[in-house]
Amino acid sequence: MSAGAVAFLKTSVACCSKRDEVFVAAVPLRAPPGPAQLLFRTAYSLDSWGLQHYMVLVKPSSPPPLQFAPVLAFDFQPQDPESVSVAVAVLTGMKIPGVVLERKLEKLPKRKCWRVGYSMGDAVSAAQKFNHNWDTYLRVGKHDCRNYSQDLVEWLTGREFSLENLKNGNYN
């Protein structure tokens, strides 16, 4: 191998090792206590893809400072996901106020969490910029956590992404 090729490989490895890991995770939808909550938890345990809440997780490549957790979660959901009026609005397809959240996690979930790629740079700053521009009205099936997760993954990785790929096992 030529000296130029070795230098290129070393640069490529150094470049890529500093990129942040990007994951998508699925969790049960939140709903008002009672039958709706039971339905959503059952659907989650049965792997019903349409009745799960999706979020994007970022695991920074460099060790986090003490004030940060090792994993950051970014997601989009109704402002009050456990409200009965929100549940009715969701079922009827009405627009409702949503909120983009950024949370710290101690570790990646053990279930329903898939690495979908690597960021093109500082994923946390890029996700925060993306969130600043995200329209926070929410309409299930048209502008919800699925759309948010797909769009944020594409923004961070620079690659086309679909949640359907996770369902089919084609995610890396």
Coordinates of N, CA and C in Angstrom, one line a residue:
M1 N 0.8 -1.2 0.0 CA 0.0 0.0 0.0 C 0.9 1.2 0.0
S2 N 0.5 2.2 -0.8 CA 1.4 3.4 -0.9 C 1.2 4.3 0.4
A3 N 2.2 5.2 0.6 CA 2.2 6.1 1.7 C 1.0 7.0 1.7
G4 N 0.6 7.4 0.5 CA -0.6 8.3 0.3 C -1.9 7.5 0.8
A5 N -2.0 6.3 0.4 CA -3.2 5.5 0.7 C -3.2 5.3 2.2
V6 N -2.1 5.0 2.9 CA -2.0 4.8 4.3 C -2.5 6.1 5.0
A7 N -1.9 7.2 4.6 CA -2.3 8.5 5.2 C -3.8 8.8 5.0
F8 N -4.4 8.4 3.8 CA -5.8 8.6 3.6 C -6.6 7.8 4.6
L9 N -6.2 6.5 4.7 CA -6.9 5.6 5.6 C -6.9 6.1 7.1
K10 N -5.7 6.5 7.5 CA -5.6 7.0 8.9 C -6.5 8.2 9.1
T11 N -6.5 9.1 8.1 CA -7.4 10.3 8.2 C -8.9 9.9 8.2
S12 N -9.2 8.9 7.4 CA -10.6 8.5 7.3 C -11.0 7.8 8.6
V13 N -10.2 7.0 9.2 CA -10.5 6.4 10.5 C -10.6 7.4 11.6
A14 N -9.7 8.4 11.6 CA -9.8 9.4 12.6 C -11.0 10.2 12.5
C15 N -11.4 10.5 11.2 CA -12.6 11.3 10.9 C -13.8 10.6 11.4
C16 N -13.9 9.3 11.0 CA -15.2 8.6 11.3 C -15.3 8.2 12.8
S17 N -14.2 8.0 13.5 CA -14.3 7.6 14.9 C -14.8 8.8 15.7
K18 N -14.8 10.0 15.2 CA -15.3 11.2 16.0 C -16.7 11.5 15.7
R19 N -17.4 10.7 14.9 CA -18.8 10.9 14.6 C -19.6 10.3 15.7
D20 N -20.8 10.9 15.9 CA -21.7 10.4 17.0 C -22.6 9.3 16.4
E21 N -22.9 8.3 17.3 CA -23.8 7.2 16.9 C -25.2 7.8 17.0
V22 N -26.0 7.3 16.0 CA -27.5 7.8 15.9 C -28.3 6.5 16.0
F23 N -29.3 6.5 16.9 CA -30.2 5.4 17.1 C -31.6 5.9 17.0
V24 N -32.5 4.9 16.7 CA -34.0 5.1 16.8 C -34.5 4.1 17.9
A25 N -35.3 4.6 18.8 CA -35.9 3.7 19.8 C -37.4 3.9 19.7
A26 N -38.1 2.8 20.1 CA -39.6 2.8 20.2 C -40.0 2.5 21.6
V27 N -40.9 3.2 22.1 CA -41.5 3.0 23.4 C -43.0 3.0 23.4
P28 N -43.7 2.6 24.4 CA -45.2 2.6 24.3 C -45.7 4.0 24.3
L29 N -46.7 4.2 23.5 CA -47.4 5.5 23.5 C -48.0 5.8 24.9
R30 N -48.0 7.1 25.2 CA -48.6 7.5 26.5 C -50.0 7.9 26.2
A31 N -50.9 7.5 27.2 CA -52.3 7.8 27.0 C -52.9 8.0 28.4
P32 N -54.2 8.5 28.4 CA -54.8 8.6 29.7 C -54.9 7.3 30.4
P33 N -54.8 7.3 31.8 CA -55.0 6.0 32.5 C -56.3 5.3 32.2
G34 N -56.2 4.0 32.1 CA -57.5 3.3 31.8 C -57.3 2.4 30.6
P35 N -58.4 2.2 29.9 CA -58.4 1.3 28.7 C -57.5 1.8 27.6
A36 N -57.4 3.1 27.3 CA -56.5 3.5 26.3 C -55.0 3.2 26.6
Q37 N -54.6 3.4 27.8 CA -53.3 3.1 28.2 C -53.0 1.6 28.1
L38 N -53.9 0.8 28.5 CA -53.8 -0.6 28.4 C -53.7 -1.1 27.0
L39 N -54.5 -0.5 26.1 CA -54.4 -0.8 24.7 C -53.0 -0.5 24.1
F40 N -52.5 0.7 24.4 CA -51.2 1.1 23.9 C -50.1 0.2 24.4
R41 N -50.1 -0.1 25.6 CA -49.1 -1.0 26.2 C -49.1 -2.4 25.6
T42 N -50.3 -2.9 25.4 CA -50.5 -4.2 24.7 C -50.0 -4.1 23.3
A43 N -50.4 -3.1 22.6 CA -49.9 -2.9 21.2 C -48.4 -2.9 21.1
Y44 N -47.8 -2.2 22.1 CA -46.3 -2.1 22.1 C -45.7 -3.5 22.3
S45 N -46.2 -4.3 23.3 CA -45.7 -5.6 23.6 C -45.9 -6.6 22.4
L46 N -46.9 -6.3 21.6 CA -47.2 -7.2 20.4 C -46.5 -6.7 19.2
D47 N -45.6 -5.7 19.3 CA -44.9 -5.1 18.2 C -45.7 -4.5 17.1
S48 N -46.8 -3.8 17.5 CA -47.7 -3.1 16.6 C -47.0 -1.8 16.2
W49 N -46.4 -1.7 15.0 CA -45.5 -0.6 14.6 C -46.2 0.7 14.6
G50 N -47.5 0.7 14.3 CA -48.2 2.0 14.2 C -48.6 2.6 15.6
L51 N -48.5 1.8 16.6 CA -48.9 2.2 17.9 C -47.8 2.3 18.9
Q52 N -46.7 2.9 18.4 CA -45.5 3.0 19.3 C -45.0 4.5 19.1
H53 N -44.3 5.0 20.1 CA -43.7 6.3 20.1 C -42.3 6.1 19.7
Y54 N -41.8 6.9 18.7 CA -40.4 6.8 18.2 C -39.7 8.0 18.6
M55 N -38.4 7.8 18.9 CA -37.5 8.9 19.2 C -36.1 8.6 18.7
V56 N -35.3 9.7 18.6 CA -33.9 9.6 18.1 C -33.0 9.7 19.3
L57 N -32.0 8.8 19.4 CA -31.1 8.9 20.5 C -29.7 9.1 19.9
V58 N -28.9 9.9 20.6 CA -27.6 10.3 20.1 C -26.6 9.9 21.2
K59 N -25.6 9.1 20.8 CA -24.5 8.7 21.7 C -23.3 9.4 21.2
P60 N -22.8 10.5 21.9 CA -21.7 11.2 21.4 C -20.4 10.3 21.4
S61 N -19.5 10.6 20.5 CA -18.3 9.8 20.3 C -17.3 10.1 21.4
S62 N -17.3 11.3 21.9 CA -16.3 11.6 23.0 C -17.0 11.5 24.3
P63 N -16.3 11.2 25.3 CA -16.9 11.0 26.7 C -17.5 12.3 27.1
P64 N -18.8 12.2 27.6 CA -19.5 13.5 28.0 C -18.9 14.1 29.2
P65 N -19.0 15.4 29.3 CA -18.6 16.1 30.5 C -19.5 15.7 31.7
L66 N -19.2 15.9 32.9 CA -20.0 15.4 34.0 C -21.4 15.9 34.0
Q67 N -21.7 17.1 33.4 CA -23.1 17.6 33.5 C -23.9 17.0 32.4
F68 N -23.4 16.1 31.5 CA -24.2 15.5 30.5 C -24.2 14.0 30.7
A69 N -25.4 13.4 30.2 CA -25.5 12.0 30.3 C -24.9 11.4 29.0
P70 N -24.6 10.1 29.0 CA -23.9 9.4 27.9 C -24.8 9.3 26.7
V71 N -26.1 9.5 26.8 CA -27.1 9.4 25.7 C -28.1 10.5 25.8
L72 N -28.4 11.1 24.6 CA -29.4 12.2 24.6 C -30.6 11.7 23.7
A73 N -31.8 11.9 24.2 CA -33.0 11.5 23.5 C -33.7 12.8 22.9
F74 N -34.1 12.7 21.7 CA -34.8 13.8 21.0 C -36.1 13.2 20.5
D75 N -37.2 13.9 20.9 CA -38.5 13.4 20.4 C -39.5 14.5 20.3
F76 N -40.7 14.1 19.7 CA -41.8 15.1 19.4 C -43.0 14.4 19.8
Q77 N -43.8 15.0 20.7 CA -45.0 14.4 21.2 C -46.0 15.5 21.5
P78 N -47.3 15.1 21.8 CA -48.3 16.1 22.3 C -47.8 16.8 23.6
Q79 N -48.2 18.1 23.7 CA -47.8 18.8 24.9 C -48.3 18.1 26.2
D80 N -49.5 17.5 26.1 CA -50.1 16.8 27.3 C -50.5 15.4 26.8
P81 N -49.6 14.5 26.6 CA -50.0 13.2 26.0 C -51.0 12.3 26.8
E82 N -51.2 12.6 28.1 CA -52.1 11.8 28.8 C -53.4 12.4 29.0
S83 N -53.7 13.5 28.3 CA -55.0 14.2 28.4 C -56.0 13.5 27.5
V84 N -57.3 13.4 28.1 CA -58.4 12.8 27.3 C -58.7 13.6 26.1
S85 N -58.6 14.9 26.2 CA -58.9 15.7 25.0 C -57.9 15.5 23.9
V86 N -56.6 15.3 24.2 CA -55.6 15.0 23.3 C -55.9 13.6 22.6
A87 N -56.3 12.7 23.4 CA -56.6 11.3 22.8 C -57.8 11.4 21.8
V88 N -58.8 12.2 22.1 CA -59.9 12.4 21.2 C -59.4 13.1 19.9
A89 N -58.6 14.2 20.1 CA -58.1 14.9 18.9 C -57.2 14.0 18.1
V90 N -56.4 13.1 18.7 CA -55.6 12.2 17.9 C -56.5 11.3 17.1
L91 N -57.5 10.7 17.8 CA -58.4 9.8 17.1 C -59.2 10.4 15.9
T92 N -59.5 11.7 16.0 CA -60.2 12.3 15.0 C -59.4 13.0 13.9
G93 N -58.0 13.0 14.1 CA -57.1 13.5 13.1 C -57.0 15.0 13.2
M94 N -57.3 15.6 14.3 CA -57.2 17.1 14.5 C -55.7 17.4 14.8
K95 N -55.4 18.7 14.5 CA -54.1 19.2 14.9 C -54.1 19.5 16.4
I96 N -53.0 19.2 17.0 CA -52.9 19.5 18.4 C -51.5 20.1 18.7
P97 N -51.4 20.9 19.8 CA -50.1 21.4 20.1 C -49.1 20.3 20.5
G98 N -47.9 20.4 19.9 CA -46.9 19.4 20.2 C -45.7 20.1 20.9
V99 N -44.7 19.3 21.3 CA -43.5 19.8 21.9 C -42.4 18.9 21.5
V100 N -41.2 19.6 21.2 CA -40.0 18.8 20.9 C -39.2 18.8 22.2
L101 N -38.8 17.6 22.6 CA -38.1 17.4 23.9 C -36.7 16.9 23.7
E102 N -35.8 17.3 24.6 CA -34.5 16.8 24.6 C -34.2 16.3 26.1
R103 N -33.9 15.0 26.2 CA -33.7 14.4 27.5 C -32.4 13.7 27.6
K104 N -31.9 13.5 28.8 CA -30.7 12.8 29.1 C -31.1 11.4 29.6
L105 N -30.3 10.4 29.0 CA -30.5 9.0 29.4 C -29.2 8.5 29.9
E106 N -29.2 7.6 30.9 CA -28.0 7.0 31.4 C -27.4 6.0 30.5
K107 N -28.3 5.3 29.7 CA -27.9 4.2 28.8 C -28.9 4.0 27.7
L108 N -28.5 3.3 26.7 CA -29.4 3.0 25.6 C -30.4 1.9 26.1
P109 N -31.7 2.0 25.6 CA -32.6 1.0 25.9 C -32.2 -0.4 25.4
K110 N -32.5 -1.4 26.1 CA -32.1 -2.8 25.8 C -33.0 -3.4 24.7
R111 N -34.3 -2.9 24.6 CA -35.2 -3.4 23.6 C -35.6 -2.3 22.7
K112 N -35.9 -2.7 21.5 CA -36.5 -1.8 20.4 C -35.7 -0.5 20.3
C113 N -34.4 -0.7 20.1 CA -33.4 0.4 19.9 C -32.4 -0.1 18.8
W114 N -32.4 0.7 17.7 CA -31.6 0.3 16.6 C -30.6 1.4 16.2
R115 N -29.3 1.0 16.0 CA -28.3 2.0 15.5 C -28.6 2.1 14.0
V116 N -28.9 3.4 13.6 CA -29.2 3.6 12.2 C -28.1 4.4 11.4
G117 N -27.0 4.7 12.1 CA -25.9 5.3 11.4 C -25.1 6.2 12.3
Y118 N -24.3 7.0 11.6 CA -23.4 7.9 12.3 C -23.6 9.3 11.8
S119 N -23.5 10.3 12.7 CA -23.7 11.7 12.3 C -22.6 12.2 11.4
M120 N -22.9 13.3 10.7 CA -21.9 13.9 9.8 C -21.0 14.9 10.6
G121 N -21.3 15.1 11.9 CA -20.6 16.0 12.7 C -21.2 16.0 14.1
D122 N -21.2 17.1 14.8 CA -21.7 17.2 16.2 C -23.2 17.0 16.1
A123 N -23.7 15.8 16.5 CA -25.1 15.5 16.3 C -26.0 16.2 17.3
V124 N -25.5 16.5 18.5 CA -26.3 17.2 19.5 C -26.6 18.6 19.0
S125 N -25.6 19.4 18.6 CA -25.8 20.7 18.1 C -26.7 20.7 16.8
A126 N -26.5 19.7 16.0 CA -27.3 19.6 14.7 C -28.8 19.3 15.1
A127 N -29.0 18.4 16.1 CA -30.4 18.1 16.5 C -31.0 19.3 17.1
Q128 N -30.3 20.1 17.9 CA -30.9 21.3 18.5 C -31.2 22.3 17.4
K129 N -30.4 22.4 16.4 CA -30.8 23.4 15.3 C -32.0 22.9 14.6
F130 N -32.1 21.6 14.3 CA -33.2 20.9 13.7 C -34.5 21.2 14.5
N131 N -34.4 21.0 15.8 CA -35.5 21.2 16.7 C -36.0 22.6 16.7
H132 N -35.1 23.6 16.6 CA -35.5 25.0 16.5 C -36.4 25.3 15.3
N133 N -36.2 24.6 14.2 CA -36.9 24.8 13.0 C -38.1 23.9 12.8
W134 N -38.3 22.9 13.7 CA -39.4 21.9 13.6 C -40.8 22.6 13.9
D135 N -41.7 22.4 13.0 CA -43.1 23.0 13.3 C -43.7 22.1 14.3
T136 N -44.2 22.7 15.4 CA -44.7 21.9 16.6 C -46.2 21.6 16.6
Y137 N -46.9 21.9 15.5 CA -48.3 21.3 15.5 C -48.1 19.8 15.3
L138 N -49.0 19.0 15.8 CA -48.9 17.6 15.7 C -50.2 17.1 15.1
R139 N -50.2 16.2 14.1 CA -51.3 15.5 13.6 C -50.9 14.1 13.3
V140 N -51.4 13.2 14.0 CA -51.0 11.8 13.9 C -51.2 11.3 12.4
G141 N -50.1 10.6 12.0 CA -50.1 10.1 10.6 C -49.7 11.1 9.5
K142 N -49.6 12.4 9.9 CA -49.2 13.4 8.9 C -48.0 14.2 9.4
H143 N -47.9 14.5 10.7 CA -46.8 15.2 11.2 C -46.7 14.8 12.7
D144 N -46.0 13.7 12.9 CA -45.9 13.1 14.3 C -44.5 12.6 14.6
C145 N -44.4 11.8 15.6 CA -43.1 11.3 16.1 C -42.4 10.5 15.0
R146 N -43.2 9.8 14.1 CA -42.5 9.1 13.1 C -41.9 10.0 12.0
N147 N -42.6 11.0 11.6 CA -42.1 12.0 10.7 C -40.8 12.7 11.3
Y148 N -41.0 13.1 12.5 CA -39.9 13.7 13.2 C -38.6 12.8 13.3
S149 N -38.8 11.6 13.7 CA -37.7 10.7 13.8 C -37.0 10.5 12.4
Q150 N -37.8 10.2 11.4 CA -37.2 10.0 10.1 C -36.5 11.2 9.6
D151 N -37.1 12.4 9.7 CA -36.4 13.6 9.3 C -35.2 14.0 10.0
L152 N -35.2 13.8 11.4 CA -34.0 14.1 12.2 C -32.9 13.1 11.8
V153 N -33.2 11.8 11.7 CA -32.1 10.9 11.3 C -31.5 11.3 10.0
E154 N -32.3 11.7 9.0 CA -31.8 12.1 7.7 C -30.9 13.3 7.9
W155 N -31.4 14.3 8.7 CA -30.6 15.5 9.0 C -29.3 15.2 9.6
L156 N -29.2 14.3 10.5 CA -28.0 14.0 11.2 C -27.0 13.1 10.4
T157 N -27.6 12.2 9.7 CA -26.7 11.2 9.0 C -26.4 11.6 7.5
G158 N -27.3 12.4 7.0 CA -27.2 12.8 5.5 C -27.6 11.6 4.6
R159 N -28.3 10.6 5.2 CA -28.8 9.5 4.4 C -30.3 9.4 4.5
E160 N -30.9 8.9 3.4 CA -32.3 8.7 3.4 C -32.6 7.6 4.4
F161 N -33.8 7.8 5.1 CA -34.1 6.9 6.2 C -35.6 6.7 6.3
S162 N -36.1 5.5 6.6 CA -37.5 5.2 6.8 C -37.7 4.3 7.9
L163 N -38.6 4.5 8.8 CA -38.9 3.6 9.9 C -39.3 2.3 9.4
E164 N -39.9 2.2 8.2 CA -40.2 0.9 7.6 C -39.0 0.0 7.5
N165 N -37.8 0.6 7.3 CA -36.6 -0.2 7.2 C -36.3 -1.0 8.5
L166 N -36.7 -0.4 9.6 CA -36.5 -1.0 10.9 C -37.4 -2.3 11.0
K167 N -38.6 -2.1 10.5 CA -39.6 -3.2 10.6 C -39.1 -4.3 9.7
N168 N -38.4 -4.0 8.6 CA -38.0 -5.0 7.7 C -36.6 -5.5 8.0
G169 N -35.9 -5.0 9.0 CA -34.6 -5.4 9.4 C -33.5 -4.8 8.6
N170 N -33.8 -3.8 7.8 CA -32.8 -3.1 6.9 C -32.4 -1.7 7.5
Y171 N -31.6 -1.7 8.5 CA -31.4 -0.4 9.2 C -29.9 0.0 9.2
N172 N -29.0 -0.7 8.7 CA -27.6 -0.3 8.8 C -27.0 -0.1 7.5

